[in-house]
Amino acid sequence: MNKTICGVDVSKEWLDTHVVPSGAAGRFRNDAAGIAELAAWC
């Protein structure tokens, strides 16, 4: 079984993400709109 892991680094202004094993990365603002974007991105 292949596993996909999405890590999120949380700071006051940003949510930085990295997905293993694909290597995809993203940065989203740490506000309601950014969280909605992150949810759609995952």
N, C-alpha and C. Protein backbone atom coordinates (compact mmCIF):
# COMPACT_ATOMS: atom_id res chain seq x y z
N MET A 1 0.84 -1.18 0.00
CA MET A 1 0.00 0.00 0.00
C MET A 1 0.89 1.25 0.00
N ASN A 2 0.63 2.16 -0.93
CA ASN A 2 1.36 3.42 -0.98
C ASN A 2 0.72 4.42 -0.03
N LYS A 3 1.56 5.17 0.67
CA LYS A 3 1.06 6.19 1.58
C LYS A 3 1.40 7.57 1.03
N THR A 4 0.47 8.48 1.20
CA THR A 4 0.71 9.88 0.87
C THR A 4 0.62 10.67 2.17
N ILE A 5 1.64 11.48 2.41
CA ILE A 5 1.69 12.27 3.64
C ILE A 5 1.77 13.74 3.26
N CYS A 6 0.92 14.55 3.88
CA CYS A 6 0.94 16.00 3.67
C CYS A 6 1.32 16.65 4.99
N GLY A 7 2.50 17.26 5.02
CA GLY A 7 2.96 17.96 6.22
C GLY A 7 2.64 19.44 6.10
N VAL A 8 2.26 20.05 7.21
CA VAL A 8 1.93 21.47 7.21
C VAL A 8 2.71 22.15 8.33
N ASP A 9 3.49 23.16 7.96
CA ASP A 9 4.22 23.99 8.92
C ASP A 9 3.39 25.25 9.13
N VAL A 10 3.01 25.49 10.37
CA VAL A 10 2.09 26.59 10.68
C VAL A 10 2.87 27.75 11.31
N SER A 11 2.69 28.93 10.75
CA SER A 11 3.22 30.15 11.37
C SER A 11 2.09 31.17 11.45
N LYS A 12 2.38 32.32 12.02
CA LYS A 12 1.33 33.33 12.20
C LYS A 12 0.71 33.76 10.88
N GLU A 13 1.53 33.91 9.81
CA GLU A 13 1.02 34.41 8.54
C GLU A 13 0.85 33.35 7.47
N TRP A 14 1.57 32.23 7.55
CA TRP A 14 1.61 31.27 6.44
C TRP A 14 1.39 29.84 6.88
N LEU A 15 0.88 29.03 5.95
CA LEU A 15 0.81 27.58 6.08
C LEU A 15 1.65 27.03 4.93
N ASP A 16 2.81 26.46 5.25
CA ASP A 16 3.69 25.88 4.23
C ASP A 16 3.46 24.38 4.20
N THR A 17 3.28 23.83 3.02
CA THR A 17 2.95 22.42 2.89
C THR A 17 3.94 21.69 2.00
N HIS A 18 4.09 20.39 2.26
CA HIS A 18 4.93 19.53 1.43
C HIS A 18 4.29 18.15 1.43
N VAL A 19 4.17 17.56 0.24
CA VAL A 19 3.54 16.25 0.10
C VAL A 19 4.61 15.22 -0.29
N VAL A 20 4.62 14.11 0.41
CA VAL A 20 5.52 12.99 0.12
C VAL A 20 4.65 11.84 -0.34
N PRO A 21 4.94 11.14 -1.39
CA PRO A 21 6.18 11.13 -2.17
C PRO A 21 6.16 12.03 -3.40
N SER A 22 5.10 12.77 -3.67
CA SER A 22 5.02 13.53 -4.93
C SER A 22 5.99 14.71 -4.97
N GLY A 23 6.32 15.27 -3.81
CA GLY A 23 7.20 16.42 -3.76
C GLY A 23 6.49 17.75 -3.97
N ALA A 24 5.16 17.71 -4.10
CA ALA A 24 4.40 18.95 -4.27
C ALA A 24 4.56 19.83 -3.02
N ALA A 25 4.63 21.13 -3.24
CA ALA A 25 4.77 22.06 -2.13
C ALA A 25 3.87 23.26 -2.39
N GLY A 26 3.41 23.87 -1.32
CA GLY A 26 2.56 25.04 -1.47
C GLY A 26 2.68 25.96 -0.28
N ARG A 27 2.26 27.19 -0.48
CA ARG A 27 2.24 28.18 0.60
C ARG A 27 0.89 28.88 0.55
N PHE A 28 0.22 28.94 1.70
CA PHE A 28 -1.11 29.51 1.80
C PHE A 28 -1.14 30.47 2.98
N ARG A 29 -1.90 31.55 2.84
CA ARG A 29 -2.03 32.49 3.95
C ARG A 29 -2.76 31.80 5.11
N ASN A 30 -2.40 32.14 6.32
CA ASN A 30 -3.03 31.56 7.50
C ASN A 30 -4.24 32.41 7.88
N ASP A 31 -5.26 32.33 7.03
CA ASP A 31 -6.55 32.98 7.28
C ASP A 31 -7.63 32.08 6.68
N ALA A 32 -8.88 32.48 6.81
CA ALA A 32 -9.98 31.62 6.35
C ALA A 32 -9.87 31.29 4.86
N ALA A 33 -9.52 32.28 4.04
CA ALA A 33 -9.41 32.05 2.59
C ALA A 33 -8.24 31.11 2.27
N GLY A 34 -7.12 31.29 2.96
CA GLY A 34 -5.96 30.43 2.73
C GLY A 34 -6.23 29.00 3.15
N ILE A 35 -6.93 28.81 4.25
CA ILE A 35 -7.28 27.47 4.71
C ILE A 35 -8.21 26.80 3.71
N ALA A 36 -9.15 27.55 3.14
CA ALA A 36 -10.03 27.00 2.11
C ALA A 36 -9.22 26.60 0.87
N GLU A 37 -8.25 27.42 0.48
CA GLU A 37 -7.38 27.08 -0.66
C GLU A 37 -6.59 25.81 -0.37
N LEU A 38 -6.04 25.71 0.84
CA LEU A 38 -5.29 24.52 1.24
C LEU A 38 -6.17 23.28 1.17
N ALA A 39 -7.39 23.36 1.67
CA ALA A 39 -8.30 22.22 1.64
C ALA A 39 -8.60 21.80 0.21
N ALA A 40 -8.78 22.75 -0.70
CA ALA A 40 -9.04 22.43 -2.10
C ALA A 40 -7.79 21.86 -2.77
N TRP A 41 -6.62 22.32 -2.38
CA TRP A 41 -5.34 21.87 -2.94
C TRP A 41 -5.05 20.42 -2.58
N CYS A 42 -5.38 20.06 -1.34
CA CYS A 42 -5.14 18.68 -0.89
C CYS A 42 -6.10 17.77 -1.59
